[in-house]
CSV table of C-alpha atoms (C1' of nucleotides) in Angstrom, one decimal:
chain,number,residue,atom,x,y,z
A,1,MET,CA,0.0,0.0,0.0
A,2,GLY,CA,1.4,3.4,-1.0
A,3,PRO,CA,1.2,5.9,1.8
A,4,VAL,CA,-1.1,8.4,0.0
A,5,SER,CA,-2.0,6.3,-3.0
A,6,GLU,CA,-5.8,6.2,-2.8
A,7,PRO,CA,-7.3,7.6,0.4
A,8,SER,CA,-10.4,5.7,1.3
A,9,VAL,CA,-13.7,7.7,1.5
A,10,PRO,CA,-14.0,9.0,5.0
A,11,LEU,CA,-16.6,7.1,7.0
A,12,ALA,CA,-18.0,10.4,8.3
A,13,ARG,CA,-18.9,11.3,4.7
A,14,LEU,CA,-20.5,7.9,4.0
A,15,PHE,CA,-22.6,8.3,7.2
A,16,ALA,CA,-23.7,11.8,6.2
A,17,ILE,CA,-24.7,10.5,2.7
A,18,GLY,CA,-26.5,7.5,4.1
A,19,TYR,CA,-28.3,9.5,6.7
A,20,ARG,CA,-29.5,12.1,4.2
A,21,SER,CA,-30.5,9.5,1.7
A,22,LEU,CA,-32.7,7.8,4.2
A,23,VAL,CA,-34.1,10.9,5.8
A,24,ASP,CA,-34.8,12.6,2.5
A,25,GLY,CA,-36.5,9.4,1.3
A,26,LEU,CA,-38.6,9.3,4.4
A,27,HIS,CA,-39.7,13.0,4.1
A,28,GLU,CA,-40.5,12.6,0.4
A,29,GLU,CA,-42.8,9.8,1.1
A,30,LEU,CA,-44.6,10.9,4.2
A,31,PRO,CA,-46.5,13.8,2.5
A,32,ARG,CA,-47.7,11.3,-0.1
A,33,ARG,CA,-49.1,9.2,2.7
A,34,GLY,CA,-51.0,12.0,4.3
A,35,TRP,CA,-48.4,13.3,6.7
A,36,PRO,CA,-47.6,16.8,5.4
A,37,ASP,CA,-46.4,18.5,8.5
A,38,VAL,CA,-43.7,16.3,9.9
A,39,ARG,CA,-40.4,18.0,10.6
A,40,PRO,CA,-37.2,15.9,10.4
A,41,ALA,CA,-36.4,16.4,14.1
A,42,PHE,CA,-39.7,14.8,15.1
A,43,GLY,CA,-38.5,11.3,14.3
A,44,PHE,CA,-36.1,11.1,17.2
A,45,VAL,CA,-38.8,12.0,19.7
A,46,LEU,CA,-41.1,9.4,18.2
A,47,LEU,CA,-38.4,6.8,18.7
A,48,ALA,CA,-37.6,7.9,22.2
A,49,LEU,CA,-41.3,7.7,23.2
A,50,ARG,CA,-41.9,4.5,21.3
A,51,ASP,CA,-42.0,2.1,24.2
A,52,SER,CA,-43.0,4.3,27.1
A,53,PRO,CA,-43.9,7.8,28.1
A,54,ALA,CA,-41.1,9.9,29.5
A,55,SER,CA,-40.6,12.9,31.7
A,56,LEU,CA,-39.3,15.9,29.8
A,57,ARG,CA,-36.1,15.8,31.8
A,58,ASP,CA,-35.2,12.4,30.4
A,59,LEU,CA,-35.4,13.5,26.8
A,60,PRO,CA,-32.2,15.6,26.7
A,61,GLY,CA,-30.2,12.5,27.6
A,62,MET,CA,-32.0,10.3,25.1
A,63,LEU,CA,-31.7,12.8,22.3
A,64,GLY,CA,-28.4,14.3,23.1
A,65,THR,CA,-29.5,17.9,23.1
A,66,SER,CA,-30.2,20.6,25.7
A,67,LYS,CA,-33.4,20.7,27.8
A,68,GLN,CA,-34.2,24.0,26.1
A,69,ALA,CA,-34.1,22.5,22.6
A,70,VAL,CA,-36.2,19.6,23.8
A,71,SER,CA,-38.7,22.0,25.3
A,72,LYS,CA,-39.2,23.8,22.0
A,73,LEU,CA,-39.3,20.6,19.9
A,74,VAL,CA,-41.9,19.0,22.2
A,75,GLU,CA,-43.9,22.2,22.1
A,76,ALA,CA,-44.0,22.0,18.3
A,77,MET,CA,-45.0,18.4,18.4
A,78,VAL,CA,-47.8,19.1,20.8
A,79,ALA,CA,-49.0,21.9,18.5
A,80,ALA,CA,-48.9,19.4,15.6
A,81,GLY,CA,-50.9,16.8,17.7
A,82,TYR,CA,-48.3,14.1,17.7
A,83,VAL,CA,-47.5,14.1,21.5
A,84,GLU,CA,-49.4,14.9,24.6
A,85,ARG,CA,-47.8,16.8,27.5
A,86,ASP,CA,-49.4,16.8,30.9
A,87,ALA,CA,-48.5,17.3,34.5
A,88,ASP,CA,-46.7,14.7,36.5
A,89,PRO,CA,-49.0,13.8,39.4
A,90,ASP,CA,-46.1,13.1,41.8
A,91,ASP,CA,-44.0,16.2,41.0
A,92,ALA,CA,-45.6,19.5,40.2
A,93,ARG,CA,-42.4,20.7,38.6
A,94,ALA,CA,-42.2,17.9,36.1
A,95,LYS,CA,-44.3,17.1,33.0
A,96,ARG,CA,-44.9,13.8,31.3
A,97,VAL,CA,-44.7,13.4,27.6
A,98,GLN,CA,-46.2,10.6,25.5
A,99,LEU,CA,-47.3,9.8,22.0
A,100,SER,CA,-50.8,10.7,21.1
A,101,ASP,CA,-52.9,8.3,18.9
A,102,ARG,CA,-52.0,10.3,15.9
A,103,GLY,CA,-48.3,10.2,16.9
A,104,ARG,CA,-48.5,6.5,17.2
A,105,GLN,CA,-50.0,6.2,13.7
A,106,LEU,CA,-47.2,8.5,12.4
A,107,LEU,CA,-44.6,6.3,14.1
A,108,ALA,CA,-46.1,3.3,12.3
A,109,ALA,CA,-45.9,5.1,9.0
A,110,VAL,CA,-42.3,6.1,9.6
A,111,GLU,CA,-41.3,2.6,10.4
A,112,GLU,CA,-43.1,1.3,7.3
A,113,VAL,CA,-41.3,3.7,5.0
A,114,TYR,CA,-37.9,3.0,6.6
A,115,ALA,CA,-38.6,-0.7,6.1
A,116,GLU,CA,-39.3,-0.1,2.5
A,117,LEU,CA,-36.2,2.0,2.0
A,118,GLU,CA,-34.1,-0.6,3.7
A,119,ARG,CA,-35.6,-3.3,1.4
A,120,ASN,CA,-34.2,-1.3,-1.5
A,121,TRP,CA,-30.8,-1.4,0.2
A,122,ALA,CA,-31.1,-5.1,0.7
A,123,ALA,CA,-31.9,-5.5,-2.9
A,124,ALA,CA,-28.7,-3.7,-3.9
A,125,LEU,CA,-26.4,-5.2,-1.3
A,126,GLY,CA,-28.0,-8.5,-0.3
A,127,GLU,CA,-30.0,-9.1,2.8
A,128,GLU,CA,-27.1,-10.9,4.5
A,129,ARG,CA,-24.6,-8.1,4.1
A,130,LEU,CA,-27.1,-5.5,5.0
A,131,GLN,CA,-27.8,-7.2,8.3
A,132,ALA,CA,-24.1,-7.6,8.9
A,133,LEU,CA,-23.6,-3.9,8.2
A,134,ARG,CA,-26.3,-3.0,10.8
A,135,ALA,CA,-24.9,-5.4,13.3
A,136,ASP,CA,-21.3,-4.1,12.9
A,137,LEU,CA,-22.5,-0.5,13.2
A,138,VAL,CA,-24.3,-1.3,16.5
A,139,SER,CA,-21.3,-3.2,17.7
A,140,VAL,CA,-18.7,-0.5,17.0
A,141,LEU,CA,-20.9,2.4,18.1
A,142,SER,CA,-21.6,0.7,21.3
A,143,ALA,CA,-18.0,-0.4,21.9
A,144,THR,CA,-16.6,3.1,21.4
A,145,SER,CA,-19.2,4.6,23.7
A,146,GLY,CA,-19.0,2.5,26.8
A,147,GLY,CA,-21.1,-0.5,25.8
A,148,ARG,CA,-24.4,1.1,25.0
A,149,LEU,CA,-25.7,2.9,22.0
A,150,PRO,CA,-25.2,6.6,22.7
A,151,ALA,CA,-27.5,9.5,22.2
A,152,VAL,CA,-27.6,10.8,18.6
A,153,ARG,CA,-25.6,13.8,19.7
A,154,ALA,CA,-23.1,13.8,22.5
A,155,VAL,CA,-24.5,15.7,25.5
A,156,GLY,CA,-22.7,19.0,25.9
B,1,MET,CA,-27.0,-11.7,20.4
B,2,GLY,CA,-29.8,-9.2,20.3
B,3,PRO,CA,-33.4,-10.4,20.5
B,4,VAL,CA,-34.6,-11.1,17.0
B,5,SER,CA,-38.2,-10.3,17.9
B,6,GLU,CA,-37.4,-6.6,18.6
B,7,PRO,CA,-37.5,-4.2,15.6
B,8,SER,CA,-34.0,-3.6,14.4
B,9,VAL,CA,-32.4,-0.2,15.0
B,10,PRO,CA,-33.1,2.1,12.1
B,11,LEU,CA,-30.1,2.5,9.9
B,12,ALA,CA,-30.8,6.3,9.8
B,13,ARG,CA,-30.3,6.5,13.5
B,14,LEU,CA,-27.1,4.5,13.3
B,15,PHE,CA,-25.8,6.8,10.6
B,16,ALA,CA,-26.7,9.8,12.7
B,17,ILE,CA,-24.8,8.4,15.7
B,18,GLY,CA,-21.8,7.4,13.7
B,19,TYR,CA,-21.6,10.7,11.9
B,20,ARG,CA,-21.9,12.7,15.2
B,21,SER,CA,-19.4,10.5,16.9
B,22,LEU,CA,-16.7,11.1,14.2
B,23,VAL,CA,-17.4,14.7,13.6
B,24,ASP,CA,-17.5,15.5,17.4
B,25,GLY,CA,-14.2,13.6,17.8
B,26,LEU,CA,-12.7,15.6,15.0
B,27,HIS,CA,-13.8,18.9,16.4
B,28,GLU,CA,-12.6,18.0,19.9
B,29,GLU,CA,-9.2,17.2,18.5
B,30,LEU,CA,-8.6,20.0,16.0
B,31,PRO,CA,-8.3,22.8,18.6
B,32,ARG,CA,-5.7,20.8,20.5
B,33,ARG,CA,-3.7,20.7,17.3
B,34,GLY,CA,-3.8,24.4,16.7
B,35,TRP,CA,-6.9,24.7,14.6
B,36,PRO,CA,-9.3,26.6,16.9
B,37,ASP,CA,-11.6,28.2,14.3
B,38,VAL,CA,-12.8,25.3,12.1
B,39,ARG,CA,-16.5,25.1,11.8
B,40,PRO,CA,-18.1,21.7,11.1
B,41,ALA,CA,-19.3,22.7,7.6
B,42,PHE,CA,-15.8,23.5,6.5
B,43,GLY,CA,-14.9,19.9,6.1
B,44,PHE,CA,-17.0,19.2,3.1
B,45,VAL,CA,-15.6,22.1,1.2
B,46,LEU,CA,-12.1,21.0,2.0
B,47,LEU,CA,-12.9,17.5,0.6
B,48,ALA,CA,-14.6,19.0,-2.5
B,49,LEU,CA,-11.5,21.1,-3.3
B,50,ARG,CA,-9.0,18.4,-2.4
B,51,ASP,CA,-8.0,17.3,-5.8
B,52,SER,CA,-8.6,20.5,-7.9
B,53,PRO,CA,-9.9,24.0,-7.7
B,54,ALA,CA,-13.5,24.5,-8.6
B,55,SER,CA,-15.8,27.2,-9.9
B,56,LEU,CA,-18.2,28.3,-7.3
B,57,ARG,CA,-21.1,27.1,-9.4
B,58,ASP,CA,-19.8,23.5,-9.2
B,59,LEU,CA,-19.9,23.4,-5.4
B,60,PRO,CA,-23.7,23.3,-4.9
B,61,GLY,CA,-23.8,20.1,-6.9
B,62,MET,CA,-20.9,18.6,-4.9
B,63,LEU,CA,-22.2,19.7,-1.5
B,64,GLY,CA,-25.9,19.2,-2.1
B,65,THR,CA,-26.9,22.7,-1.0
B,66,SER,CA,-28.0,25.9,-2.7
B,67,LYS,CA,-25.6,28.3,-4.4
B,68,GLN,CA,-26.5,30.9,-1.7
B,69,ALA,CA,-25.5,28.6,1.1
B,70,VAL,CA,-22.2,27.8,-0.7
B,71,SER,CA,-21.6,31.5,-1.2
B,72,LYS,CA,-21.8,32.3,2.5
B,73,LEU,CA,-19.8,29.2,3.5
B,74,VAL,CA,-17.0,30.1,1.1
B,75,GLU,CA,-17.0,33.7,2.3
B,76,ALA,CA,-16.5,32.4,5.9
B,77,MET,CA,-13.7,30.1,4.8
B,78,VAL,CA,-12.0,32.9,2.9
B,79,ALA,CA,-12.2,35.2,5.9
B,80,ALA,CA,-10.7,32.3,8.0
B,81,GLY,CA,-7.9,32.0,5.5
B,82,TYR,CA,-8.6,28.4,4.4
B,83,VAL,CA,-9.6,29.0,0.8
B,84,GLU,CA,-8.8,31.6,-1.9
B,85,ARG,CA,-11.5,33.0,-4.2
B,86,ASP,CA,-10.4,34.9,-7.3
B,87,ALA,CA,-11.8,35.9,-10.6
B,88,ASP,CA,-12.1,33.4,-13.4
B,89,PRO,CA,-10.0,34.8,-16.3
B,90,ASP,CA,-12.3,33.4,-18.9
B,91,ASP,CA,-15.6,34.4,-17.4
B,92,ALA,CA,-16.1,37.6,-15.6
B,93,ARG,CA,-19.3,36.3,-13.9
B,94,ALA,CA,-17.6,33.3,-12.4
B,95,LYS,CA,-15.1,33.0,-9.5
B,96,ARG,CA,-12.6,30.2,-8.9
B,97,VAL,CA,-12.2,28.7,-5.5
B,98,GLN,CA,-9.2,26.8,-4.2
B,99,LEU,CA,-7.5,25.7,-1.0
B,100,SER,CA,-4.9,28.1,0.4
B,101,ASP,CA,-1.7,26.7,1.9
B,102,ARG,CA,-3.3,26.9,5.3
B,103,GLY,CA,-6.3,25.1,4.0
B,104,ARG,CA,-4.2,22.3,2.6
B,105,GLN,CA,-2.5,22.0,6.0
B,106,LEU,CA,-5.9,21.9,7.7
B,107,LEU,CA,-7.1,19.2,5.3
B,108,ALA,CA,-4.0,17.1,6.2
B,109,ALA,CA,-4.8,17.5,9.9
B,110,VAL,CA,-8.4,16.5,9.3
B,111,GLU,CA,-7.4,13.4,7.4
B,112,GLU,CA,-4.9,12.5,10.1
B,113,VAL,CA,-7.5,12.8,12.9
B,114,TYR,CA,-10.1,10.8,10.9
B,115,ALA,CA,-7.5,8.1,10.3
B,116,GLU,CA,-6.9,7.9,14.1
B,117,LEU,CA,-10.6,7.8,14.9
B,118,GLU,CA,-11.0,5.0,12.3
B,119,ARG,CA,-8.1,3.1,13.9
B,120,ASN,CA,-10.1,3.1,17.1
B,121,TRP,CA,-13.0,1.6,15.2
B,122,ALA,CA,-10.8,-1.0,13.7
B,123,ALA,CA,-9.6,-1.9,17.1
B,124,ALA,CA,-13.2,-2.4,18.3
B,125,LEU,CA,-14.5,-4.2,15.2
B,126,GLY,CA,-11.5,-5.7,13.4
B,127,GLU,CA,-9.8,-4.2,10.4
B,128,GLU,CA,-11.4,-6.6,8.1
B,129,ARG,CA,-14.9,-6.0,9.0
B,130,LEU,CA,-14.3,-2.2,9.1
B,131,GLN,CA,-13.1,-2.3,5.5
B,132,ALA,CA,-16.1,-4.5,4.6
B,133,LEU,CA,-18.4,-2.0,6.2
B,134,ARG,CA,-16.8,0.9,4.2
B,135,ALA,CA,-16.9,-1.0,1.0
B,136,ASP,CA,-20.6,-2.1,1.5
B,137,LEU,CA,-21.6,1.5,2.3
B,138,VAL,CA,-19.9,2.8,-0.8
B,139,SER,CA,-21.5,0.0,-2.8
B,140,VAL,CA,-25.0,0.5,-1.6
B,141,LEU,CA,-25.0,4.3,-1.6
B,142,SER,CA,-23.7,4.3,-5.2
B,143,ALA,CA,-26.2,1.7,-6.3
B,144,THR,CA,-29.2,3.5,-4.9
B,145,SER,CA,-28.1,6.8,-6.4
B,146,GLY,CA,-27.3,6.0,-10.0
B,147,GLY,CA,-23.9,4.4,-9.7
B,148,ARG,CA,-22.0,7.3,-8.2
B,149,LEU,CA,-21.6,8.6,-4.6
B,150,PRO,CA,-24.2,11.3,-4.3
B,151,ALA,CA,-23.7,14.8,-2.8
B,152,VAL,CA,-24.0,15.3,0.9
B,153,ARG,CA,-25.3,17.9,3.1
B,154,ALA,CA,-24.0,18.5,6.5
B,155,VAL,CA,-26.2,17.0,9.2
B,156,GLY,CA,-27.4,19.3,11.8
C,1,DA,C1',-27.8,43.2,-31.5
C,2,DC,C1',-30.5,41.6,-28.3
C,3,DA,C1',-33.3,38.2,-25.6
C,4,DG,C1',-32.5,34.9,-22.4
C,5,DA,C1',-29.7,32.2,-19.6
C,6,DA,C1',-26.1,31.8,-16.2
C,7,DC,C1',-23.0,33.4,-12.1
C,8,DG,C1',-22.8,35.2,-7.8
C,9,DT,C1',-24.7,38.2,-4.1
C,10,DC,C1',-28.2,40.6,-1.1
C,11,DA,C1',-32.1,40.1,1.8
C,12,DA,C1',-35.5,38.0,4.6
C,13,DG,C1',-36.8,34.1,7.1
C,14,DC,C1',-37.0,29.3,9.1
C,15,DA,C1',-35.3,25.2,11.8
C,16,DG,C1',-32.6,23.6,15.2
C,17,DG,C1',-29.3,24.4,18.4
C,18,DT,C1',-26.7,27.0,22.1
C,19,DT,C1',-26.0,29.7,26.8
C,20,DG,C1',-27.8,32.5,30.6
C,21,DA,C1',-31.3,33.6,33.7
C,22,DC,C1',-35.4,32.9,36.0
C,23,DG,C1',-39.9,31.4,39.0
C,24,DG,C1',-42.0,27.6,41.1
C,25,DA,C1',-41.6,23.0,43.5
C,26,DT,C1',-39.0,19.9,45.9
C,27,DG,C1',-36.4,17.7,49.5
C,28,DC,C1',-32.6,17.4,52.6
C,29,DG,C1',-29.8,18.9,56.7
C,30,DC,C1',-30.6,20.7,60.6
D,1,DG,C1',-40.8,22.4,60.8
D,2,DC,C1',-37.6,25.6,58.3
D,3,DG,C1',-34.3,27.2,55.1
D,4,DC,C1',-31.8,26.9,51.3
D,5,DA,C1',-29.5,24.4,47.6
D,6,DT,C1',-31.1,21.9,43.9
D,7,DC,C1',-34.0,20.5,40.2
D,8,DC,C1',-37.7,21.2,36.3
D,9,DG,C1',-39.3,23.6,32.6
D,10,DT,C1',-39.6,28.0,30.2
D,11,DC,C1',-38.3,32.6,28.4
D,12,DA,C1',-35.0,35.4,26.0
D,13,DA,C1',-31.2,36.4,23.0
D,14,DC,C1',-28.3,34.7,19.8
D,15,DC,C1',-25.7,31.6,16.4
D,16,DT,C1',-25.1,28.4,12.4
D,17,DG,C1',-26.8,26.4,8.3
D,18,DC,C1',-30.0,26.3,5.1
D,19,DT,C1',-34.0,28.0,2.2
D,20,DT,C1',-36.5,31.0,-1.4
D,21,DG,C1',-36.9,35.3,-4.0
D,22,DA,C1',-34.9,39.1,-6.3
D,23,DC,C1',-31.4,41.4,-8.5
D,24,DG,C1',-27.0,43.3,-11.3
D,25,DT,C1',-23.7,41.7,-14.2
D,26,DT,C1',-21.9,39.0,-17.8
D,27,DC,C1',-22.1,35.6,-21.4
D,28,DT,C1',-24.2,33.2,-25.5
D,29,DG,C1',-27.3,31.6,-29.3
D,30,DT,C1',-29.7,33.2,-33.0
DNA sequence: ACAGAACGTCAAGCAGGTTGACGGATGCGC
DNA sequence: GCGCATCCGTCAACCTGCTTGACGTTCTGT
């Protein structure tokens, strides 16, 4: 191998391309399916609330952003009808956040579109290698971040 | 092994995590090496100008953004001394953009840091699987975008 | 020569993020 | 109990990156 013969494409660039490809594909398809007002940032909140409601204070850690950014994002999603935000009965300072019915339907649509996009990838790459790619990504991202999949953005 | 019954982690999320991990790592390290004023968006321009100068009109296609966004970004990089922008002798409307010496030194530093970060990944995953991951990404991203690696926009 | 296209910039605005500061609620030491 | 540090969420101001629309200048095809 020559020292500077053919530099490989930086992984960061490949990740940026892959991310944009999938997210753009998603947000091209959602309006066609009757979801015209979904902003890109909504997706991470949908995922975070997928399995259970959360207190607003938990979301910054899950999303990797500040509590102020989360507050504004949740406000927008409440206004759009995708999440519900009500008082925590045990702590008058805190508020609970959970998906609304509409939010849950949106989440299902998002997962369906992602599944279709990934099927295209499987068709181009092969199902086996696609799953290996996913597994390796999970493995290396967990390993370099203390054994668990980290937040999308490192918490400042 | 992860439970097969659970839905797999969306690739988009893995890409977002991986991208942030690498870019954050880069921008933590650069100030320590004497590059305190590098904004995240600069990297894509450095890469685009790596092999040859370009006309400003070519950059939107290479970066995947509008010409106005490119204009402002290049202006900031000129002010920071990383690129030079001068008149095209053959077309008084156009301007040529190229890396300055300082910009070329920065590019070398960026590639060195990325190489170190990817070595950490290779240590966690194995050199062989890391290269397979890169090759598969290039393959699938090219295949789903007409045979060539598509443009990229900075994420977040 | 001139209409139209192309190059780059200016201006206004949005989305998403940051830091700093703050009022209300909590809970722990005493 | 009480007092005070701490926590929860919001408001405010600001920054980066990107968008669309409009525009002056320059080139090009007919």
